[in-house]
Tab-separated table of C-alpha atoms in Angstrom:
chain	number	residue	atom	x	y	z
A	1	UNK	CA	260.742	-102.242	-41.948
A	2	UNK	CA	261.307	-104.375	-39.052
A	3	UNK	CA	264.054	-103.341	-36.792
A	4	UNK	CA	265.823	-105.950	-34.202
A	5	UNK	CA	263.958	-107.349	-31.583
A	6	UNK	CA	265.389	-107.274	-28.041
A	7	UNK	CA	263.634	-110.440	-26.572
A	8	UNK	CA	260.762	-112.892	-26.345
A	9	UNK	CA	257.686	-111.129	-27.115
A	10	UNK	CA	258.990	-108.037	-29.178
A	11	UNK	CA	256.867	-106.849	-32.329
A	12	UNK	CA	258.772	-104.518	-34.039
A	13	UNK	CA	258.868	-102.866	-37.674
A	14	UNK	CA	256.554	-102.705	-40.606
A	15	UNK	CA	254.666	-105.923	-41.718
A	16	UNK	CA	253.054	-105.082	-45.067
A	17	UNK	CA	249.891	-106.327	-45.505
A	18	UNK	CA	249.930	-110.157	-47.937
A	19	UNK	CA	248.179	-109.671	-50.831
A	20	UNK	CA	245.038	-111.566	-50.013
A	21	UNK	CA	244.085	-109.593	-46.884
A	22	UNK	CA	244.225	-106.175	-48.784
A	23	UNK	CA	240.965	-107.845	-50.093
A	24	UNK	CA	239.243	-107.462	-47.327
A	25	UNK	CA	236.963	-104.681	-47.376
A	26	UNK	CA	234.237	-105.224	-45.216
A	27	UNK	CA	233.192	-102.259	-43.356
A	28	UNK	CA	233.504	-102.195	-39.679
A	29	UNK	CA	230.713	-103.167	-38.083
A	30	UNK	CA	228.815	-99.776	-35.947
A	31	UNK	CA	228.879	-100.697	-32.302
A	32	UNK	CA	233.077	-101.055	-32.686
A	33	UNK	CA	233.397	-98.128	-34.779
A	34	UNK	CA	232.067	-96.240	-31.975
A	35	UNK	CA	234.704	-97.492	-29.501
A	36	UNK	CA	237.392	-95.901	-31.765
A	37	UNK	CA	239.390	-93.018	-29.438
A	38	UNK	CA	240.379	-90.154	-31.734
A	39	UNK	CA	244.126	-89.137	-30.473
A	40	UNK	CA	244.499	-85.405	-30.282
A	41	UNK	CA	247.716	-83.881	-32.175
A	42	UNK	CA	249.328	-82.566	-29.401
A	43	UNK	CA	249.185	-86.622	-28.244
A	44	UNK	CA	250.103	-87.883	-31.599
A	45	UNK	CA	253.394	-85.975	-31.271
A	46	UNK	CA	254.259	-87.363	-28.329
A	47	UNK	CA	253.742	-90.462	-29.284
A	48	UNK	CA	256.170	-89.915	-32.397
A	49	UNK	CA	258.285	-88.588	-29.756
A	50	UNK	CA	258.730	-91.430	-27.569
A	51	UNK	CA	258.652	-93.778	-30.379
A	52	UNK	CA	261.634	-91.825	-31.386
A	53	UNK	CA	263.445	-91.513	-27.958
A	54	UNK	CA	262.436	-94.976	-27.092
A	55	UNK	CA	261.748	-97.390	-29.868
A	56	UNK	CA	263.576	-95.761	-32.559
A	57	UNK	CA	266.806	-95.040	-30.964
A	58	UNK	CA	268.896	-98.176	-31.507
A	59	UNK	CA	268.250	-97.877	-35.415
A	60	UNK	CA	271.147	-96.408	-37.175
A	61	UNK	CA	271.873	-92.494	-37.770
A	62	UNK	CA	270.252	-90.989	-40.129
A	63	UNK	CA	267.367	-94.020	-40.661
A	64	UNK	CA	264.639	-91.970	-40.094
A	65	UNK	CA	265.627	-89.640	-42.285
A	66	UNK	CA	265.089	-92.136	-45.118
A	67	UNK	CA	262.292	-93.126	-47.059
A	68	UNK	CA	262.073	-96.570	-44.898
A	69	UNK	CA	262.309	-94.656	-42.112
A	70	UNK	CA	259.877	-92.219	-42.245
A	71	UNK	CA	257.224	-94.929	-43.524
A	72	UNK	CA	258.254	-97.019	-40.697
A	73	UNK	CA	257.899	-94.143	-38.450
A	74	UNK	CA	254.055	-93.220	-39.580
A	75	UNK	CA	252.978	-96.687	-39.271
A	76	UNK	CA	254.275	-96.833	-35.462
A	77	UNK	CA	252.527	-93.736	-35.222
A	78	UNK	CA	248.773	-94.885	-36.557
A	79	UNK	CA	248.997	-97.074	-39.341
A	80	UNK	CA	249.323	-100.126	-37.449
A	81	UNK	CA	246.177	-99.042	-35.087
A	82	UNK	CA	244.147	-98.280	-38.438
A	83	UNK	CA	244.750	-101.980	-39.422
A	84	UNK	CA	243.796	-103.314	-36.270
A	85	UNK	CA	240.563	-101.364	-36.026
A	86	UNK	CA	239.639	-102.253	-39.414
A	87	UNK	CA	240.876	-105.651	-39.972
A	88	UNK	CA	241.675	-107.381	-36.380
A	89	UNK	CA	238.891	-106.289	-34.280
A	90	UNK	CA	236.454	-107.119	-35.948
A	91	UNK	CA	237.335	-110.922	-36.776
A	92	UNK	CA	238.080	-111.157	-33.025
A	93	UNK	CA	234.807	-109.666	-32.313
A	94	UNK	CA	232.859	-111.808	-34.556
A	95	UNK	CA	234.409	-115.074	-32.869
A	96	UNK	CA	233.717	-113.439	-29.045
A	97	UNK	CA	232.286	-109.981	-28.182
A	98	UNK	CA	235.808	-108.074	-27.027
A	99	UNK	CA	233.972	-106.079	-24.756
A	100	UNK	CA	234.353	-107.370	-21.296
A	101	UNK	CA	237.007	-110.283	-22.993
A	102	UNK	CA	239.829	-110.423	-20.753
A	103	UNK	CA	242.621	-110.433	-23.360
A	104	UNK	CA	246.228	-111.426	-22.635
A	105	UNK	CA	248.451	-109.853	-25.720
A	106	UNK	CA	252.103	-111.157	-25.952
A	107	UNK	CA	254.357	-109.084	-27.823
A	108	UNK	CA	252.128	-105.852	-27.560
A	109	UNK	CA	254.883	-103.990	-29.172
A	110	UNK	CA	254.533	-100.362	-28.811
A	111	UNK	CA	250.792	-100.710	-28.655
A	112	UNK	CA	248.714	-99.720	-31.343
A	113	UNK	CA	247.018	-103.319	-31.684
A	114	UNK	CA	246.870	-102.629	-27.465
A	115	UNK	CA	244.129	-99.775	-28.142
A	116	UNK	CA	242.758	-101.435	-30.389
A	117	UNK	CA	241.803	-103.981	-28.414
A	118	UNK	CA	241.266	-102.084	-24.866
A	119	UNK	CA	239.120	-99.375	-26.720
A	120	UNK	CA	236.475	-101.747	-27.609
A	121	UNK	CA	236.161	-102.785	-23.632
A	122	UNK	CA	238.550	-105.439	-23.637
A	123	UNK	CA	240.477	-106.108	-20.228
A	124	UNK	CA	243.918	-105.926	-21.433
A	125	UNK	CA	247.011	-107.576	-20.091
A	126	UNK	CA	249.349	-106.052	-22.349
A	127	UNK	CA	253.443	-108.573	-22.100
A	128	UNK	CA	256.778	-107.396	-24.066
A	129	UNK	CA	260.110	-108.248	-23.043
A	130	UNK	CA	261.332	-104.502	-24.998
A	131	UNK	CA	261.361	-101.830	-21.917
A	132	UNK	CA	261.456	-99.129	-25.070
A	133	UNK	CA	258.486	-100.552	-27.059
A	134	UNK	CA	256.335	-100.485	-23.610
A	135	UNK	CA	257.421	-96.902	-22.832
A	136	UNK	CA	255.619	-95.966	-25.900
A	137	UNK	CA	252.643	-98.144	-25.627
A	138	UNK	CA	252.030	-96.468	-22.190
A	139	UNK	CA	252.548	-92.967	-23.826
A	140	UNK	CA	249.896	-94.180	-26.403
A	141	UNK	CA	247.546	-95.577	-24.254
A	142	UNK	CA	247.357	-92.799	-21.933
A	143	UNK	CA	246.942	-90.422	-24.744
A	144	UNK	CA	243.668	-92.810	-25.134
A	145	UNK	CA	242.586	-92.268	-21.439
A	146	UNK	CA	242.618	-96.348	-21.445
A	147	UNK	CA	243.420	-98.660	-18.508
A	148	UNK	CA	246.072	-101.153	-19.435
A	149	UNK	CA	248.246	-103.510	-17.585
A	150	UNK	CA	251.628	-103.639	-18.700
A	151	UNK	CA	254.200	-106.264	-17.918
A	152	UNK	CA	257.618	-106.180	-19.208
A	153	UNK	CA	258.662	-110.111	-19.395
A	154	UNK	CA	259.132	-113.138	-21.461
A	155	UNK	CA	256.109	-114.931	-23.061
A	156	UNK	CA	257.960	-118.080	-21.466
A	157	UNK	CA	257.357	-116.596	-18.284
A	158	UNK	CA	253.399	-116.027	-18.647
A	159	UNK	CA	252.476	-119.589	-17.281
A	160	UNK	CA	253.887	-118.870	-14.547
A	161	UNK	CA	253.123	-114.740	-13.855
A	162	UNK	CA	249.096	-115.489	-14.591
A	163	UNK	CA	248.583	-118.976	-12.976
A	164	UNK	CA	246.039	-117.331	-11.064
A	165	UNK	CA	244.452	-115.405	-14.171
A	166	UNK	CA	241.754	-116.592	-16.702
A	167	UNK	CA	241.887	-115.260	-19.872
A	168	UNK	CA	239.043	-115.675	-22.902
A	169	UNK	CA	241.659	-114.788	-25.871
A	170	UNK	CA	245.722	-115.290	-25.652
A	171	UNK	CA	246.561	-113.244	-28.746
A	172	UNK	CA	250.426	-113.065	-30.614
A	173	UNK	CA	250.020	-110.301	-32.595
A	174	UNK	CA	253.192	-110.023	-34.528
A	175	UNK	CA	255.492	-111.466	-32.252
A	176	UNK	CA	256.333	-115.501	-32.524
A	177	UNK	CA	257.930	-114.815	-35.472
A	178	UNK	CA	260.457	-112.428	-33.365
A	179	UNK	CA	261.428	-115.139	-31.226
A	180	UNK	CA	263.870	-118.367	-31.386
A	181	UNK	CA	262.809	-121.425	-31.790
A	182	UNK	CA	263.227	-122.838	-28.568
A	183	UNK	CA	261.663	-120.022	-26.963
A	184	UNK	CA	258.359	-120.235	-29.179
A	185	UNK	CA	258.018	-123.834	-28.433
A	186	UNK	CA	257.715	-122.811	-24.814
A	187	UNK	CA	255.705	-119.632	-25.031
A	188	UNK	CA	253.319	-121.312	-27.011
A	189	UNK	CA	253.135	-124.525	-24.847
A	190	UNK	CA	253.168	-122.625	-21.818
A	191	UNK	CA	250.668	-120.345	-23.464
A	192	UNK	CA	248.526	-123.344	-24.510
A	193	UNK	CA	247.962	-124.721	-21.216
A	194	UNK	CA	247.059	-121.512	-19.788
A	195	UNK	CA	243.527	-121.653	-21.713
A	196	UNK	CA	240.441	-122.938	-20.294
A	197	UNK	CA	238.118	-124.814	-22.339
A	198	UNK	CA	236.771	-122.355	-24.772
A	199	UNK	CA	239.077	-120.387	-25.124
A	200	UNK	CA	240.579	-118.389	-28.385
A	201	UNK	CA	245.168	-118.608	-29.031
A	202	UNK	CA	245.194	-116.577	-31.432
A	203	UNK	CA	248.356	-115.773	-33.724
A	204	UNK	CA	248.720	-112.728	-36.393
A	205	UNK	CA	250.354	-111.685	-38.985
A	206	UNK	CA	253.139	-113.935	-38.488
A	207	UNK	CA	255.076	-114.858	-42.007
A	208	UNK	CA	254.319	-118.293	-43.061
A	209	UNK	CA	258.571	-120.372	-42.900
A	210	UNK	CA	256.589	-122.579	-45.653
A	211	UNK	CA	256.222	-119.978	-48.594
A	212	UNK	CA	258.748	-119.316	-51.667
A	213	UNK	CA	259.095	-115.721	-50.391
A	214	UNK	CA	259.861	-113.526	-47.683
A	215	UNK	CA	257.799	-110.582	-47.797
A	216	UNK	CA	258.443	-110.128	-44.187
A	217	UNK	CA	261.938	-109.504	-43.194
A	218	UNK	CA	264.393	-109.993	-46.390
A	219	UNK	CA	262.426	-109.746	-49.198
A	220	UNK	CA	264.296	-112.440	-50.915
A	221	UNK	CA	262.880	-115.719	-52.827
A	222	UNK	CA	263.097	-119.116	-50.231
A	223	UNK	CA	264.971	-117.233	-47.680
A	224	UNK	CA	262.823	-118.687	-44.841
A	225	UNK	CA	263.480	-122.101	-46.348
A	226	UNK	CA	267.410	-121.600	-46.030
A	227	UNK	CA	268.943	-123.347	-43.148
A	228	UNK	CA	269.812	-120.356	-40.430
A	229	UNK	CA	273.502	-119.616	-40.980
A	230	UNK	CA	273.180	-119.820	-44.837
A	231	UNK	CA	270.358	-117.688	-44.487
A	232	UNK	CA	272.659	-115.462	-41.990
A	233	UNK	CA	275.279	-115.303	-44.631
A	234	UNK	CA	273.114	-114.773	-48.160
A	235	UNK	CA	271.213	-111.679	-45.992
A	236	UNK	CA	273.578	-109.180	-47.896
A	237	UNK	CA	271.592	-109.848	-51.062
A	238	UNK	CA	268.886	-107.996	-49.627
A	239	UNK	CA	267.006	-104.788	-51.089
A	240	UNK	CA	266.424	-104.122	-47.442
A	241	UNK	CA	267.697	-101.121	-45.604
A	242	UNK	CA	268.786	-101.568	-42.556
A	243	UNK	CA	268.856	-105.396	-42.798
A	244	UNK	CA	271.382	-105.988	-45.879
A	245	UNK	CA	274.316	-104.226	-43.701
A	246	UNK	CA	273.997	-105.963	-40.693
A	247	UNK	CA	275.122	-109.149	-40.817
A	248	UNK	CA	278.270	-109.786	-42.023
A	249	UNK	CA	280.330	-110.924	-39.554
A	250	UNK	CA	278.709	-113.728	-37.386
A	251	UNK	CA	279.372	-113.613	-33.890
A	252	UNK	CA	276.576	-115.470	-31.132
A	253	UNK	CA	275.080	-111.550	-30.901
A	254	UNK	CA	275.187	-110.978	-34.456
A	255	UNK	CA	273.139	-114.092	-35.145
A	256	UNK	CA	270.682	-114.103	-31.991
A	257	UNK	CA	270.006	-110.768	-33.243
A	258	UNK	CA	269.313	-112.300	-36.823
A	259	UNK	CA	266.862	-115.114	-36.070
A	260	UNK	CA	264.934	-112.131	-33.998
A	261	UNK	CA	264.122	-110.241	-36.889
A	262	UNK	CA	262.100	-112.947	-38.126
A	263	UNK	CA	262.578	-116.453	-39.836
A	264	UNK	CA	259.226	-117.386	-40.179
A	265	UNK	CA	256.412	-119.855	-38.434
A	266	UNK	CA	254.762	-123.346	-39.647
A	267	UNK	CA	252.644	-125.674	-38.473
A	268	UNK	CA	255.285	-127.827	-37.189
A	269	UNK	CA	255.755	-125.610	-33.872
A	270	UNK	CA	251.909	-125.906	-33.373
A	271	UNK	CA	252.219	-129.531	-33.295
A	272	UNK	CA	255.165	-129.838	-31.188
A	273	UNK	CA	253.814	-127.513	-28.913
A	274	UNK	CA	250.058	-127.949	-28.530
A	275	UNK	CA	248.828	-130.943	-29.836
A	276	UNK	CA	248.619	-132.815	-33.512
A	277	UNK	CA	247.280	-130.708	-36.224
A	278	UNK	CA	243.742	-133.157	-36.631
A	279	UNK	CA	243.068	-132.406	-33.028
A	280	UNK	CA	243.182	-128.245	-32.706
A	281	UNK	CA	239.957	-126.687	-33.717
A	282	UNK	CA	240.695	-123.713	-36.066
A	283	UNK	CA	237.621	-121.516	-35.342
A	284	UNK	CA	238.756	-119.042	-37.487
A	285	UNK	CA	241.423	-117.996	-40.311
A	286	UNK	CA	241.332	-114.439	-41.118
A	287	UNK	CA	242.839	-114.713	-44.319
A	288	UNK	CA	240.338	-117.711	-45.758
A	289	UNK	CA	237.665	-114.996	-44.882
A	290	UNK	CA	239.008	-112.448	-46.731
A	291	UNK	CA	239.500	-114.308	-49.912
A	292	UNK	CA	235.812	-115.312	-49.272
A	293	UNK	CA	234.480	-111.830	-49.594
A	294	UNK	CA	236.712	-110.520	-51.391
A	295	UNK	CA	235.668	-110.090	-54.864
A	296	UNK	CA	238.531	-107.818	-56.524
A	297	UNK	CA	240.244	-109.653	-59.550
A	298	UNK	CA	238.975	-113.090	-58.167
A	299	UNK	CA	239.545	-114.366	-61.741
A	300	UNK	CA	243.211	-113.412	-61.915
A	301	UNK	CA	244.156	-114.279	-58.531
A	302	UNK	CA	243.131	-117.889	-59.356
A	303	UNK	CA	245.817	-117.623	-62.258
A	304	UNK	CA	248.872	-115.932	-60.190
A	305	UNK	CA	251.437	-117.787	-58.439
A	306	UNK	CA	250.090	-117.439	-55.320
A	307	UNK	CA	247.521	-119.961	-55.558
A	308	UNK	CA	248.898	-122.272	-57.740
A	309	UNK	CA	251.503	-122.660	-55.276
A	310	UNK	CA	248.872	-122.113	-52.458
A	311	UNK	CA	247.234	-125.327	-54.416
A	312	UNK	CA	250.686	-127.581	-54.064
A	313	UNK	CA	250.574	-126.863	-51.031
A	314	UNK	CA	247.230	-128.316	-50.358
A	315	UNK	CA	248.187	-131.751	-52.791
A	316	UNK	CA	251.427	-132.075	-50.662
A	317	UNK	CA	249.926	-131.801	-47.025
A	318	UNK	CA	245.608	-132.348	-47.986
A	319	UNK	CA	245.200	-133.524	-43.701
A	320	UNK	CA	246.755	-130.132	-42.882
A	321	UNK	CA	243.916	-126.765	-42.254
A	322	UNK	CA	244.433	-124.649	-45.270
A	323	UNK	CA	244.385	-121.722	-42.703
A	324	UNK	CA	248.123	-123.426	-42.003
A	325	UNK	CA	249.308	-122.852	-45.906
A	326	UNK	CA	248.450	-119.457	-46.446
A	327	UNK	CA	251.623	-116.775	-46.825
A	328	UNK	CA	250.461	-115.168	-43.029
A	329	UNK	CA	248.673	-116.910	-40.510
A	330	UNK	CA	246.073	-115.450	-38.781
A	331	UNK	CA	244.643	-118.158	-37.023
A	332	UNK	CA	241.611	-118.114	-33.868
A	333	UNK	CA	242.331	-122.104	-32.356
A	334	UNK	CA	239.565	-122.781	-29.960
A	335	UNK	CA	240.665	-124.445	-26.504
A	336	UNK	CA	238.545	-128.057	-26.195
């Protein structure tokens, strides 16, 4: 589950996967299966180690003790590195070769999509604002033998800390969803302008503010739609652990702390902070691809409420990219 970011450009917690992308079971292609490191035990423990000392250690006693916990735990460990080798990389690679890509990832998080991406050859620039979360994604990435440039800061701030840099993919993996409004509008803008033509801004795995559920951070029907302090206040409905507790008594740290663990992204910021929606090319949507070759119970997804709701969305908003509408975006948006 996710536990509380500490700043612009944290990726914390468990994001299970949305239904349509466990669809996609395309085997990895052979040349970036070969870049996978294998992680000794000795390392792995380490790892769970720091993750404990590090990234772990403002949770509440007893946490990992629990069965969130200990789920939340092993996916820190490898579970989020396994989904970025298998599901990530490979649409990344397919849209630009990621060896020799210099990459610039903004909330790397404690690093498992980091080795991902610097395994395959990729020149990594890895940004959190979360000293813990980078402590760890050091420990993993030397446990990988890969070089990796770490910089503990706000996305806001990238603009200005890599004028001088050119990058072929910005990538939010996890992370814009962690942030307040006001400072996504300016990471992404600031992020935006940073491209040269051809470039790849890319966003993942970041919960769609638009859908009738929150499978991301409550788990509760429209909670993403509810304006913030209702939203604040109705959180001790929740079935989650570790989130239902928090937030009772609203105070500016209570609720800065609340918006961090996730309220959602739409289209709307991408238009306020790039340009209007007909004018971004969306080179890719990882999502629309996997419902493409997917071909597990196509028949009775077309019946569930997913789509038909999927299929408002399209009658209400028909000029917006359907890669915009799904329940995660995963988007590759090619620089002009």
């Amino acid at each position: 589950m996710d536990s509380p970011g500490n700043g612009l450009g944290t990726a914390r917690g468990i994001q299970g996967l949305p239904v349509t992308m466990r669809l996609f079971n395309s085997p990895v292609p052979g040349h970036l299966r070969a870049g996978f490191r294998a992680i000794e035990q000795s390392k792995l423990e380490r790892i769970a180690a720091a993750l404990r000392d590090h990234y772990f250690a403002d949770c509440p006693e007893g946490y990992l003790a629990t069965d969130w916990g200990r789920d939340d735990l092993d996916n820190h460990i490898l579970g989020r590195l396994e989904t970025a080798r298998e599901m990530i990389v490979p649409w990344l690679d397919a849209a630009r070769p990621l060896q020799g890509s210099a990459i610039l990832e903004i909330g790397c998080g404690t690093g498992c999509s980091t080795v991902a991406l610097a395994e395959q050859g990729a020149k990594v620039t890895a940004l959190d604002a979360d000293e813990g979360s980078l402590v760890v994604a050091a420990e993993r990435c030397s446990a990988c033998g890969l070089d990796v440039s770490f910089v503990r800061a706000n996305a806001a701030q990238a603009d200005t800390l890599f004028s001088d840099h050119r990058f072929d993919f910005i990538i939010f993996y996890a992370s814009l969803e962690h942030m307040t409004l006001e400072e996504r509008i300016s990471a992404m803008r600031a992020s935006w302008n940073m491209l040269s033509s051809g470039g790849f801004w890319v966003v993942i795995e970041a919960p769609n503010r638009l859908w009738f559920y929150d499978s991301h951070t409550s788990l509760l029907p429209f909670h993403m739609w509810l304006p913030d302090d209702l939203a604040f206040a109705y959180s001790r409905f929740s079935p989650r652990y570790n989130y239902r507790e928090l937030y009772r008594t609203p105070t500016d740290e209570s609720k800065l702390h609340f918006l961090r663990r996730g309220r959602g992204v739409s289209y709307h910021e991408f238009e306020l902070a790039m340009k209007p929606l007909g004018e971004l090319r969306v080179r890719s949507c990882l999502t629309m691809a996997a419902k493409e070759k997917g071909t597990l119970r196509r028949v009775k997804r077309m019946f569930s409420k997913e789509h038909r709701y999927l299929s408002l969305l399209r009658k209400i908003v028909p000029e917006v990219h359907e890669g915009f509408l799904q329940d995660f975006l995963y988007l590759i948006l090619e620089k002009d």
